[in-house]
Coordinates of C-alpha atoms and ligand atoms in Angstrom, one line a residue:
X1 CA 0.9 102.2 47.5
X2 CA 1.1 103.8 50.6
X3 CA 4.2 105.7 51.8
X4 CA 5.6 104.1 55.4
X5 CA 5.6 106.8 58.1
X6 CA 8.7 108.6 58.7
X7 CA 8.6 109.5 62.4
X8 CA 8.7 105.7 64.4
X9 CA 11.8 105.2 62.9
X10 CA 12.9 109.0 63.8
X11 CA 12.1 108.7 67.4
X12 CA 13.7 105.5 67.8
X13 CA 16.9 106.4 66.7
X14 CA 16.9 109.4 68.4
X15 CA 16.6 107.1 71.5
X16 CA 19.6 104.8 70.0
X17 CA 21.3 108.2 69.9
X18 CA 20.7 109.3 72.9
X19 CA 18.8 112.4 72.6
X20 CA 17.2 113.4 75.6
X21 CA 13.2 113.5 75.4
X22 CA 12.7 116.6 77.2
X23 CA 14.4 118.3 74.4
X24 CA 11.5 117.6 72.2
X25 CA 8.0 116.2 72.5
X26 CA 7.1 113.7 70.3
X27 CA 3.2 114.5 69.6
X28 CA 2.2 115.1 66.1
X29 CA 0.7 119.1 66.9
X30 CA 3.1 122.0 68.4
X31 CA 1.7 125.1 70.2
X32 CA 4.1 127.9 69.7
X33 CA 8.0 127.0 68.6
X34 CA 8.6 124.4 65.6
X35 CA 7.7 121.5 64.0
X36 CA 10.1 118.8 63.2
X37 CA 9.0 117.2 59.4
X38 CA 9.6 114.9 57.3
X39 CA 9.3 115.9 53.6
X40 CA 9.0 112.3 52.8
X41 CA 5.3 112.3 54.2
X42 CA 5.1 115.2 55.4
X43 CA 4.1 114.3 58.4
X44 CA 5.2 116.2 61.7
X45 CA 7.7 114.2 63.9
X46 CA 8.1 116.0 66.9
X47 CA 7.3 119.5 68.4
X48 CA 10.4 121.4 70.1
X49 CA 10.1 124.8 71.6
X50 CA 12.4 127.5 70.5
X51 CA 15.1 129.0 72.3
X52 CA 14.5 132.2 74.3
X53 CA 16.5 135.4 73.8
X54 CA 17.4 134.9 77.8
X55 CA 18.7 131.2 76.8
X56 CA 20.3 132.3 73.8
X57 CA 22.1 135.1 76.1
X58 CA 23.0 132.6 78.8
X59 CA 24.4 129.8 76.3
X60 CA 26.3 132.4 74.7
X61 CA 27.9 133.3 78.0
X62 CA 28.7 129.9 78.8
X63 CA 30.2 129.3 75.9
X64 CA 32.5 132.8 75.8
X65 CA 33.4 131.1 79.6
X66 CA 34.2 127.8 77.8
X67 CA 36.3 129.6 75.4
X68 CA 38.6 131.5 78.6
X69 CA 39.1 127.3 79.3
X70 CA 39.4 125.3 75.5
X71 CA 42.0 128.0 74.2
X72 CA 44.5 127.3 77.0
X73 CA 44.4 123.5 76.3
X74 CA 46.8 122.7 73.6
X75 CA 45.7 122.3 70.0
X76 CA 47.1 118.2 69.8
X77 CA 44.8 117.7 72.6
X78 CA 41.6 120.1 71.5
X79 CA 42.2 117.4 68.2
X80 CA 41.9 114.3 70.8
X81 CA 38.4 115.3 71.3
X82 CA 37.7 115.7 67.3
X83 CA 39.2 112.3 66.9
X84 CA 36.8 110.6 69.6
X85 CA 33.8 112.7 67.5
X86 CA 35.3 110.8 64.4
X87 CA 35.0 107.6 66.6
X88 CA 31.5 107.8 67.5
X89 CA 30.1 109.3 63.8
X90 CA 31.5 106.1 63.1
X91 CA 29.9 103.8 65.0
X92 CA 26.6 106.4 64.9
X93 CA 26.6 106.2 60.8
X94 CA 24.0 104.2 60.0
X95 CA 21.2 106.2 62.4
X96 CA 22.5 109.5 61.3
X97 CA 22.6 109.0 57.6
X98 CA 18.4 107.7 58.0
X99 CA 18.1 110.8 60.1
X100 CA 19.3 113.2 57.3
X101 CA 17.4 110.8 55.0
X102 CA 14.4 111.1 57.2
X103 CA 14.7 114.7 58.0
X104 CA 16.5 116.6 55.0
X105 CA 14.8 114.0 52.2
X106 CA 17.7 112.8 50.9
X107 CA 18.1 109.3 49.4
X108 CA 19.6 106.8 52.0
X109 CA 23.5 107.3 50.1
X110 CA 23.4 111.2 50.3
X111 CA 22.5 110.8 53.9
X112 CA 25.1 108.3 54.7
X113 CA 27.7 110.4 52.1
X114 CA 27.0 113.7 54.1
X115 CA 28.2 111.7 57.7
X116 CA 30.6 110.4 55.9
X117 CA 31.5 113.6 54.8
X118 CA 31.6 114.4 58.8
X119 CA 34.0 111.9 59.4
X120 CA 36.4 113.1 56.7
X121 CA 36.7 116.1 58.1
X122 CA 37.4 115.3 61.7
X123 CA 40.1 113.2 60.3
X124 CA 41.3 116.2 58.1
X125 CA 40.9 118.2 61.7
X126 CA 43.0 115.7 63.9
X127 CA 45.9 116.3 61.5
X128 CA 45.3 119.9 61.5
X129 CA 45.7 120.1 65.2
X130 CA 49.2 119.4 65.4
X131 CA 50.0 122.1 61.7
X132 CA 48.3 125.2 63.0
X133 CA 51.2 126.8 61.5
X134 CA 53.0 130.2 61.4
X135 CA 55.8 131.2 59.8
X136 CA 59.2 133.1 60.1
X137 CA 59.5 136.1 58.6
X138 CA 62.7 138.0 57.6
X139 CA 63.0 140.9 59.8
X140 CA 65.0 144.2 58.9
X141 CA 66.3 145.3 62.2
X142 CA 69.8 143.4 63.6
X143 CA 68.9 140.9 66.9
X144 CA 65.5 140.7 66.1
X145 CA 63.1 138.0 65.3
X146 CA 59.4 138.4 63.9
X147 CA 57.1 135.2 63.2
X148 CA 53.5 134.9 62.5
X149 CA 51.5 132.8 65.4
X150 CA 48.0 131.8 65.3
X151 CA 45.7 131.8 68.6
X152 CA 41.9 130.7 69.5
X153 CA 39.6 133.4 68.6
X154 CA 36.8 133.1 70.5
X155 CA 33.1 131.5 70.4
X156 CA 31.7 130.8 67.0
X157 CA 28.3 130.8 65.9
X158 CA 27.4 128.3 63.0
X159 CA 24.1 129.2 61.4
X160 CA 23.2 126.3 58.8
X161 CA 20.7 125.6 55.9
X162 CA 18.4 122.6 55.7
X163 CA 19.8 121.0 52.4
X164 CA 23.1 119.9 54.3
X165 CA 21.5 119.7 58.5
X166 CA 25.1 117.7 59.1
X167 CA 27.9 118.2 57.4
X168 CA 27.9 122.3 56.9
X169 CA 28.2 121.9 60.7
X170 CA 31.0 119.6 60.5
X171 CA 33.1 121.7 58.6
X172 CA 32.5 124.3 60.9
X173 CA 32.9 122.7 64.4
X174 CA 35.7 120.4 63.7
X175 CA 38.1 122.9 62.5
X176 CA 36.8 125.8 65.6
X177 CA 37.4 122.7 67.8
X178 CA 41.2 122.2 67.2
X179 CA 41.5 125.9 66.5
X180 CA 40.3 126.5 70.1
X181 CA 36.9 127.8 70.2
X182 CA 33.2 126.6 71.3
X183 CA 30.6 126.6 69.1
X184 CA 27.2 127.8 69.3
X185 CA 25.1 126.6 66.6
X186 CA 21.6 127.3 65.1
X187 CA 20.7 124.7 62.4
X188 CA 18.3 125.3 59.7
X189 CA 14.1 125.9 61.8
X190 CA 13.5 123.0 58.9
X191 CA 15.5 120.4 60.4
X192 CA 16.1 120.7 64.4
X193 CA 16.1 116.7 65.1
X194 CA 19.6 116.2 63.1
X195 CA 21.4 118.8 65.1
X196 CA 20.3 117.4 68.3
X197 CA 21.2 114.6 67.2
X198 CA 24.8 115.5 66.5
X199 CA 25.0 117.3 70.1
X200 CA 23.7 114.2 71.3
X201 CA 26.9 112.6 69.7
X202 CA 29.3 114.9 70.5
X203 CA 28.6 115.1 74.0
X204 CA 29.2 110.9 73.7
X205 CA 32.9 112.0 72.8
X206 CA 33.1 115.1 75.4
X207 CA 32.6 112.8 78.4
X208 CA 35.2 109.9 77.0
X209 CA 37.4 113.1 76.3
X210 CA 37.5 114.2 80.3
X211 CA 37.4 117.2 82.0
X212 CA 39.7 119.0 79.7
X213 CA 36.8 120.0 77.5
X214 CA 34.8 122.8 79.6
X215 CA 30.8 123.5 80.1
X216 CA 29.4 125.3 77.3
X217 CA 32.0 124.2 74.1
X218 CA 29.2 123.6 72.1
X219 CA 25.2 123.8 72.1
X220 CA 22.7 124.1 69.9
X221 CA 20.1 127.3 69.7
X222 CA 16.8 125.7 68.4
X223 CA 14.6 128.1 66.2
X224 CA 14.1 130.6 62.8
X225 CA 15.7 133.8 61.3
X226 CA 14.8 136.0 65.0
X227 CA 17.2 133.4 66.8
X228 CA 19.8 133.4 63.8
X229 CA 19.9 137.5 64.9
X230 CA 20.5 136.9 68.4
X231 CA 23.8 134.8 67.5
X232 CA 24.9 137.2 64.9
X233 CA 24.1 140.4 67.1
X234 CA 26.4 139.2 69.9
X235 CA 29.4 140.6 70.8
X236 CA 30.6 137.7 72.5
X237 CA 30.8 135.9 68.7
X238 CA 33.9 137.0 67.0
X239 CA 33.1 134.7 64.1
X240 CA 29.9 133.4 62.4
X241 CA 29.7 131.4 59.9
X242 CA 26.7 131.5 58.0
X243 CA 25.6 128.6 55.4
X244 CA 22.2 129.5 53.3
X245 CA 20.5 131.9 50.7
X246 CA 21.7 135.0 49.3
X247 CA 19.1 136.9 50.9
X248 CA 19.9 135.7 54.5
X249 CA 23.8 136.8 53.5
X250 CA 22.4 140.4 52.5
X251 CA 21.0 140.6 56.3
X252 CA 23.5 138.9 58.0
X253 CA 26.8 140.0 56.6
X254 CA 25.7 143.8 57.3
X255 CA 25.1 142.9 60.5
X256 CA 28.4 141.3 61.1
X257 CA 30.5 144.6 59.5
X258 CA 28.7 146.7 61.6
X259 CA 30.3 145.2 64.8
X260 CA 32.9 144.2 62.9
X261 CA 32.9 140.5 63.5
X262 CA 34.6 137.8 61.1
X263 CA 31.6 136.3 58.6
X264 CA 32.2 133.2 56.5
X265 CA 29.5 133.5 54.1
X266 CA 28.2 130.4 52.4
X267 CA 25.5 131.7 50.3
X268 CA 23.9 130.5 46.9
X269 CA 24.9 129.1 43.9
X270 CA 23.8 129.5 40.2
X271 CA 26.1 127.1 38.8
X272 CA 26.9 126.3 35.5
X273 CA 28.7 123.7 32.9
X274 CA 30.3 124.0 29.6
X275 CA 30.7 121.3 27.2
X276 CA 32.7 121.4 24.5
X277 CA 33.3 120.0 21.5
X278 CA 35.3 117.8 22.7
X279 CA 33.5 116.5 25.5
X280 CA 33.1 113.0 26.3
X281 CA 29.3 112.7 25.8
X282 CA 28.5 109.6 27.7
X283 CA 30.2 110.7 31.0
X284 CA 29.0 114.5 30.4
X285 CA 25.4 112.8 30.5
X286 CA 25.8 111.4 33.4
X287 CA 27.8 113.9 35.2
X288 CA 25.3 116.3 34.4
X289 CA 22.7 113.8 35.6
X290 CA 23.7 113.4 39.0
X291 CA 24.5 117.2 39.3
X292 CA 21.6 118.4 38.4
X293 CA 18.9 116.0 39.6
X294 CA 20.9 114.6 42.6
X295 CA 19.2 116.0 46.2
X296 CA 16.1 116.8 44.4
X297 CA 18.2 119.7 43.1
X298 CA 18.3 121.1 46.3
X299 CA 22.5 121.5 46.8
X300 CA 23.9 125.1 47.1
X301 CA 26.4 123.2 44.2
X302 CA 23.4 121.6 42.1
X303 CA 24.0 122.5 38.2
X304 CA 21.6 124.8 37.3
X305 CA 22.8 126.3 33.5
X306 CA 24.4 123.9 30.8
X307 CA 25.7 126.0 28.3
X308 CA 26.2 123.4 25.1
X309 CA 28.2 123.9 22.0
X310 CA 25.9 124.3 19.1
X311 CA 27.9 121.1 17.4
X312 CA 27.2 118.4 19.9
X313 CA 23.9 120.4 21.1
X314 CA 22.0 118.1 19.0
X315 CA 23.7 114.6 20.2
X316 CA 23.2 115.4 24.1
X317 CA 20.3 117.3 24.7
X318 CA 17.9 115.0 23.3
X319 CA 19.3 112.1 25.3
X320 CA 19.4 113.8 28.6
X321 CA 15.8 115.1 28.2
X322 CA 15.0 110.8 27.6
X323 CA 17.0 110.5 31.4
X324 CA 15.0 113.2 32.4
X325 CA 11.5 112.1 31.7
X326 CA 12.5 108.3 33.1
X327 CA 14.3 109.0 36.7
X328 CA 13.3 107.3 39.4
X329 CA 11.4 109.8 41.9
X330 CA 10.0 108.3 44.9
X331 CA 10.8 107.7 48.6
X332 CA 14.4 108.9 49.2
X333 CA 14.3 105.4 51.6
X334 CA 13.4 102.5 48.6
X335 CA 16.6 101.4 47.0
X336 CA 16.8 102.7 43.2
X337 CA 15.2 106.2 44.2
X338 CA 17.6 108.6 42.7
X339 CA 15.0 111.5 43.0
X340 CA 13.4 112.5 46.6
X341 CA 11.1 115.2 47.9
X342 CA 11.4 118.7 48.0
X343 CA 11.9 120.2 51.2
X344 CA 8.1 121.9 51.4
X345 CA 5.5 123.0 49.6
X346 CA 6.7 126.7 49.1
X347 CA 9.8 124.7 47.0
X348 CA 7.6 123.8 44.5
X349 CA 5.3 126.7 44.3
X350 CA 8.9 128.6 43.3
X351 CA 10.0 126.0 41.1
X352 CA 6.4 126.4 39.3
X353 CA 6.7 129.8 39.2
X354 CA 10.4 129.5 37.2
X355 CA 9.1 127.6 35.1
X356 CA 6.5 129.9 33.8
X357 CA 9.1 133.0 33.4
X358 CA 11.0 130.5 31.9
X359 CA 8.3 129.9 29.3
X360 CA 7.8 133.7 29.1
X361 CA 11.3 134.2 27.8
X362 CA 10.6 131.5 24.8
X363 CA 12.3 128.4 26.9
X364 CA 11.2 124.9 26.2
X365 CA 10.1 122.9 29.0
X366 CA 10.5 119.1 29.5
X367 CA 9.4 117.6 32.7
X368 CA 8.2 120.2 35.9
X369 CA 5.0 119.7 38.1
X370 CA 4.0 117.8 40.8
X371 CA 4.8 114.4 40.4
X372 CA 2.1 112.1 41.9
X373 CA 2.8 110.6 45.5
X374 CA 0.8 109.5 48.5
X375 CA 0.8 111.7 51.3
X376 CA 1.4 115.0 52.4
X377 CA 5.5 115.3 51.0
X378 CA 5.7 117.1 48.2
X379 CA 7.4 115.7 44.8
X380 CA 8.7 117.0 41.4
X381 CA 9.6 116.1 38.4
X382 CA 12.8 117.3 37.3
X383 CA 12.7 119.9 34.8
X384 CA 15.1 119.9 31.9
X385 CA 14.2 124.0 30.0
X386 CA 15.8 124.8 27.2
X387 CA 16.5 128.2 26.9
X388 CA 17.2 130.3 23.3
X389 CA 19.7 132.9 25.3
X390 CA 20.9 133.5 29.1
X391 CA 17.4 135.4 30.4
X392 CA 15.0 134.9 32.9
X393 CA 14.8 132.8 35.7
X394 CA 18.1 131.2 34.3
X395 CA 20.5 134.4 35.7
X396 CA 19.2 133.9 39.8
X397 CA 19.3 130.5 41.7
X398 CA 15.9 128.6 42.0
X399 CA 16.6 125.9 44.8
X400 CA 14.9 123.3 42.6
X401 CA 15.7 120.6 40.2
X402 CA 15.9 122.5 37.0
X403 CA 18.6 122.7 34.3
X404 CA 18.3 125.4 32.1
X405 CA 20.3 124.3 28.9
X406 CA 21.5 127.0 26.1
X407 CA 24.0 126.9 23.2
X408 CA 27.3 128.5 22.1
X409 CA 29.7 128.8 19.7
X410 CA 33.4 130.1 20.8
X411 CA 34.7 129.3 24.2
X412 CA 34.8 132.8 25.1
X413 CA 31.3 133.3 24.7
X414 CA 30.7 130.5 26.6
X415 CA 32.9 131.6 29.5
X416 CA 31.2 135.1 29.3
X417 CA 27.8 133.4 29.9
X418 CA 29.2 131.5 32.2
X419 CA 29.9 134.0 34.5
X420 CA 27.8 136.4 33.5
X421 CA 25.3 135.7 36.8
X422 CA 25.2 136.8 40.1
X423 CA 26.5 133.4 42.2
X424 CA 30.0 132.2 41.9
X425 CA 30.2 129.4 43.8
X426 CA 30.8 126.3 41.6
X427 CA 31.2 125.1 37.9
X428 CA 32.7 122.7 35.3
X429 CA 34.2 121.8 31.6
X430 CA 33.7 118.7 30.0
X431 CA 36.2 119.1 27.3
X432 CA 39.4 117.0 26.1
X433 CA 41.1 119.3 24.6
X434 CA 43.6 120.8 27.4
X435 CA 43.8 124.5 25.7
X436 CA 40.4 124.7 26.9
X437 CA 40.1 123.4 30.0
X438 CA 43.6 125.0 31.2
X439 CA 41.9 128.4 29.4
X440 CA 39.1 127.7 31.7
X441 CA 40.7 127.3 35.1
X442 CA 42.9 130.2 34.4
X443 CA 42.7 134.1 35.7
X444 CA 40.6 134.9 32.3
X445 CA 38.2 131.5 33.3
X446 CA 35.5 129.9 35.4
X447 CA 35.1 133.1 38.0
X448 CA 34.4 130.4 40.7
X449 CA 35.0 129.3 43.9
X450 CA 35.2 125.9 42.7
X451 CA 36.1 125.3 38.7
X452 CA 36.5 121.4 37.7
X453 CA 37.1 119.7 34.7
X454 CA 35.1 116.6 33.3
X455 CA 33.3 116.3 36.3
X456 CA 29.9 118.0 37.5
X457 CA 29.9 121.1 40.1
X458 CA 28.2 118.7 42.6
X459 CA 30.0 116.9 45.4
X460 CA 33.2 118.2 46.6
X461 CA 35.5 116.9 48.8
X462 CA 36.8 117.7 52.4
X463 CA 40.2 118.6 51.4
X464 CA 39.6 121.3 49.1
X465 CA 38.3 124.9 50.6
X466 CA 34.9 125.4 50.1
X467 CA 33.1 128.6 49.2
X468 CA 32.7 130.6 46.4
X469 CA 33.0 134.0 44.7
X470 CA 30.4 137.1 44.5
X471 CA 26.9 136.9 45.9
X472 CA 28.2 133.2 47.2
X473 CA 29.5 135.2 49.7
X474 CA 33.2 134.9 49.3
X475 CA 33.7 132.6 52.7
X476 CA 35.2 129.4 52.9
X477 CA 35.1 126.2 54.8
X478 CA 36.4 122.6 55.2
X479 CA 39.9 121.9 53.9
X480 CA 43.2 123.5 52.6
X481 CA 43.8 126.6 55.1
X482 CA 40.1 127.4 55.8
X483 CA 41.1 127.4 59.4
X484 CA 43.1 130.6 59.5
X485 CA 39.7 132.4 59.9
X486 CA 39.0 130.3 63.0
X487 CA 41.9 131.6 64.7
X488 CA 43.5 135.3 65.3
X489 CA 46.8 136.3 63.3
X490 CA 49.6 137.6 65.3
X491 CA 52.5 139.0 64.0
X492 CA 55.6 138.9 67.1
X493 CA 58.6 141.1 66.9
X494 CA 61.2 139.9 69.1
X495 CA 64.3 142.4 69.9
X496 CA 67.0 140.1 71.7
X497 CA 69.5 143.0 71.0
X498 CA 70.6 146.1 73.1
X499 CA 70.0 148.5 71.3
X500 CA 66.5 149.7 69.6
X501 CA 66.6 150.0 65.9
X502 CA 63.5 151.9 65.1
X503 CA 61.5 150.3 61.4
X504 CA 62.3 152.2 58.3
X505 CA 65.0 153.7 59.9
X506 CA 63.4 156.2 61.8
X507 CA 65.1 158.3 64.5
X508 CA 63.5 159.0 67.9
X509 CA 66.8 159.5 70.2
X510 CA 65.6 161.0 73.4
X511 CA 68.3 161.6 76.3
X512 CA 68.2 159.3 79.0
Ligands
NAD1 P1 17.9 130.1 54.3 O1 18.7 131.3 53.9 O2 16.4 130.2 54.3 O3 18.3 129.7 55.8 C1 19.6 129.3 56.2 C2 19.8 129.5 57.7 O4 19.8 130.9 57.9 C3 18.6 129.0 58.6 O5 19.2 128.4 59.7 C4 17.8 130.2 58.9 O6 17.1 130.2 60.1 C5 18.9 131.3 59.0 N1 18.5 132.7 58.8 C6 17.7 133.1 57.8 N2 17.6 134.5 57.9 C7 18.5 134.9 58.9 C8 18.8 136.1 59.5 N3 18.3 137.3 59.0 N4 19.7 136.1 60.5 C9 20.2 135.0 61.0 N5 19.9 133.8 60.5 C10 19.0 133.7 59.5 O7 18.4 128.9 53.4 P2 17.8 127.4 53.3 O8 16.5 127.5 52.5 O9 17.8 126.7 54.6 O10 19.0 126.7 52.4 C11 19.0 126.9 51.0 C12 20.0 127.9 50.6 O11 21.3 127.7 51.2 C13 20.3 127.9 49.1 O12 20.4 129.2 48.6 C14 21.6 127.2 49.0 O13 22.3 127.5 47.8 C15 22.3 127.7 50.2 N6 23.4 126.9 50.6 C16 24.7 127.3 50.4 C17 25.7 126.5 50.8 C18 27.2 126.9 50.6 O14 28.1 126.3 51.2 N7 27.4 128.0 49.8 C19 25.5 125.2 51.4 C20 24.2 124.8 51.6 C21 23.1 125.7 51.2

């Protein structure tokens, strides 16, 4: 069986969408800037030169220009714009999804999930527009009113990671939209042809939106890690919000303090699930299923540890390593694939490589290796380890499918494993007893970002911030009041009075 090639159906609907040809050529070689792939095949799609350090300097200048324009329209009408993006990723779902699906790997649902996870946020955004809210605050001087306000802060970059080309940016760009400011963005070097094709869309709304919405509100910076620097050394960026490994945090966030700009960092995630006694073993298996082996294991919220209790150790490992050894891998594009590619070959040379200090420190493997495909993409089979303690390659994220699965006995050993790693991004219970999960949502809990019950760590929704805790990078995104670090705090002291009552009482009488 051969594998159907990936890039016809790439360059046509970037046609459908409107992306201009110059801004890539369509050949299968590239001289020097990237390579569009698809990990499907891995065959090249299209060759796009990267952006030059003058470009980078001029779109950034455009954009700080666009920003002296977009913060002076008002936010109801900035969210007019985010509503017509909502309009078009609409009527643009279908081609985008089997771009992400094309691009990213993903099975044809996660690809159509992750616009639709677009969409949900410009909705979210719209709303937002008219609640930037600030508050009143009780003043202690006579005639005098103080309030909290919120203003446009100025151009923000968006640097994103491959495993989510679409969505991460959404999160971003919707809320800088209605909070006032352009965006600049540099998607992940592994997939350009989704972000162009999102500017490509968005410029659809701009023009229906009119002449309110200035030059240089958003474009895209094409290229690696030397182009990322360029966004995040420029003093024209306030913000940057920054979606990937731990490693690129380490480099960026440094960089950020030292001019002190604002950084949301969206960095790794080692992330774990307890289940307890209690736990409802069917819908733990298949929670645990989807979280683990869902997006080839390549989510920032993927379950990577399962920390079992010894008691009902014996009734769910077994069965999980039977789901394990039968899910269907294959071409992210056949209907029943639950399993696609990895992103590259270097994904599975790391994956192999876990598995082998994984074996050093007396786990159990089931599953792991190259599983057998035409073509040049690159497949594995999900790995199930177990491991007799917490060691290893089980205490640092692995951006892989493999679940590392070890037991426990009290709860409070389990919660000490738990969050006894670096990453704190995201994690879950599957308990029905309610001392337990309450005891692990609480202060002395889950030391997470995100902390569910009886569902997986995987697949959040819009509403809820996003982010996590520790080498996660503390940032968040999407939902809830994310936007406040999209827009500048100002506290306003108003003395209608006529006289000039000093705070704290202090005395500074001078004659006059
Ligand atoms: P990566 O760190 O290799 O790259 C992410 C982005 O950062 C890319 O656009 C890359 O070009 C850029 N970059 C790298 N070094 C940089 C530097 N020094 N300066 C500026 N930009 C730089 O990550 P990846 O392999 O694309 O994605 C996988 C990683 O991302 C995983 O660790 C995953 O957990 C994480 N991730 C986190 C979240 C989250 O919300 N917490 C979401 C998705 C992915």
């Amino acid at each position: 069986m051969d594998l159907a090639p990936a890039r016809p159906d790439a360059l046509a609907i970037l046609e459908r969408l409107g992306v201009a040809h110059s801004a890539f050529a369509d050949g299968a070689t590239t001289g020097a800037g990237l390579s569009a792939r698809s990990p499907i095949t891995g065959e090249t799609i299209a060759a796009l030169a990267e952006t030059t350090p003058d470009e980078t300097r001029e779109i950034i200048g455009r954009a700080h220009e666009a920003f002296l324009r977009w913060r002076e329209v008002p936010a109801p009408r900035r969210g007019e714009l985010v509503r017509l993006l909502g309009e078009e990723l609409r009527a643009a779902k279908e081609d985008l999804g089997l771009l992400v699906t094309l691009e990213a790997g993903k099975i044809v649902s996660e690809g159509l999930g992750e616009v639709q996870e677009m969409i949900d946020i410009c909705d979210f955004a719209v709303g937002l527009s008219r609640q930037l809210y600030g508050l009143t605050i009780a003043t202690e001087r006579r005639h005098h009113r103080m309030a909290e306000t919120w203003h446009p802060l100025g151009v923000c970059g968006v640097i994103s990671a491959f495993n989510f080309p679409v969505a991460v940016w959404s999160w971003n760009a919707a809320l800088a939209f209605v909070c006032g400011d352009p965006v600049v963005w540099k998607p992940s070097e592994k997939t350009p042809l989704t972000a162009l094709a999102v500017d490509a869309i968005l410029k659809r709304a701009i023009a229906r939106f009119g002449e309110d919405a200035p030059e240089g509100l958003h474009s895209v910076l094409i290229g690696g890690r030397a182009v990322g620097e360029a966004l995040v050394d420029d003093p024209r960026v306030p913000i940057v919000s920054a979606t990937g490994s731990t490693r690129m945090g380490r480099e960026v966030g440094p960089r950020l303090a030292k001019r002190f700009a604002r950084a949301i960092l969206e960095l790794g995630g080692n992330n774990a699930a307890i289940v307890a006694p209690s736990a409802d073993l069917d819908l733990t298996l298949r929670a645990v299923a989807f979280s683990a082996m869902g997006t080839a294991g390549q989510r920032c919220t993927t379950l990577r540890r399962l920390i079992v209790h010894e008691s009902v150790y014996d009734a769910l490992v077994p069965k999980l390593a039977k789901v394990y050894a039968s899910v269907a891998i294959g071409d992210p594009r056949k209907d029943g694939t639950l399993v696609g590619p990895l992103v590259d070959a270097d994904a599975l040379a790391m994956m192999d490589r876990a598995l082998e200090e994984a074996k050093a420190a007396g786990g159990t493997v089931h599953g792991g290796g190259r599983a057998p495909m035409p073509g040049e993409g690159v497949y594995a089979r999900p790995a199930l380890v177990e491991m007799p303690s917490q060691a290893g390659p089980m205490l640092h994220e692995t951006f892989a499918p493999i679940l590392y699965v070890t037991r426990y006995r009290d709860l409070d050993e389990a919660i000490a494993l738990h969050n006894g790693v670096g990453a704190g991004l995201s994690s879950s219970i599957f308990t029905l007893d309610m001392r337990e999960a309450e005891r692990f949502l609480s202060d002395a809990g889950s030391d997470c970002g995100i902390a569910n019950v009886n569902i997986g760590p995987s697949g959040a929704e819009i509403g809820g911030a996003f982010g996590g805790e520790k080498e996660t990078g503390g940032g968040r995104e999407a939902g809830s009041d994310a936007w406040k670090a999209y827009m500048r705090r100002a506290t306003n002291t108003v003395n209608f009075g006529t006289t000039l009552p000093l705070a704290q009482g202090v005395k500074f009488d001078i004659d006059a």
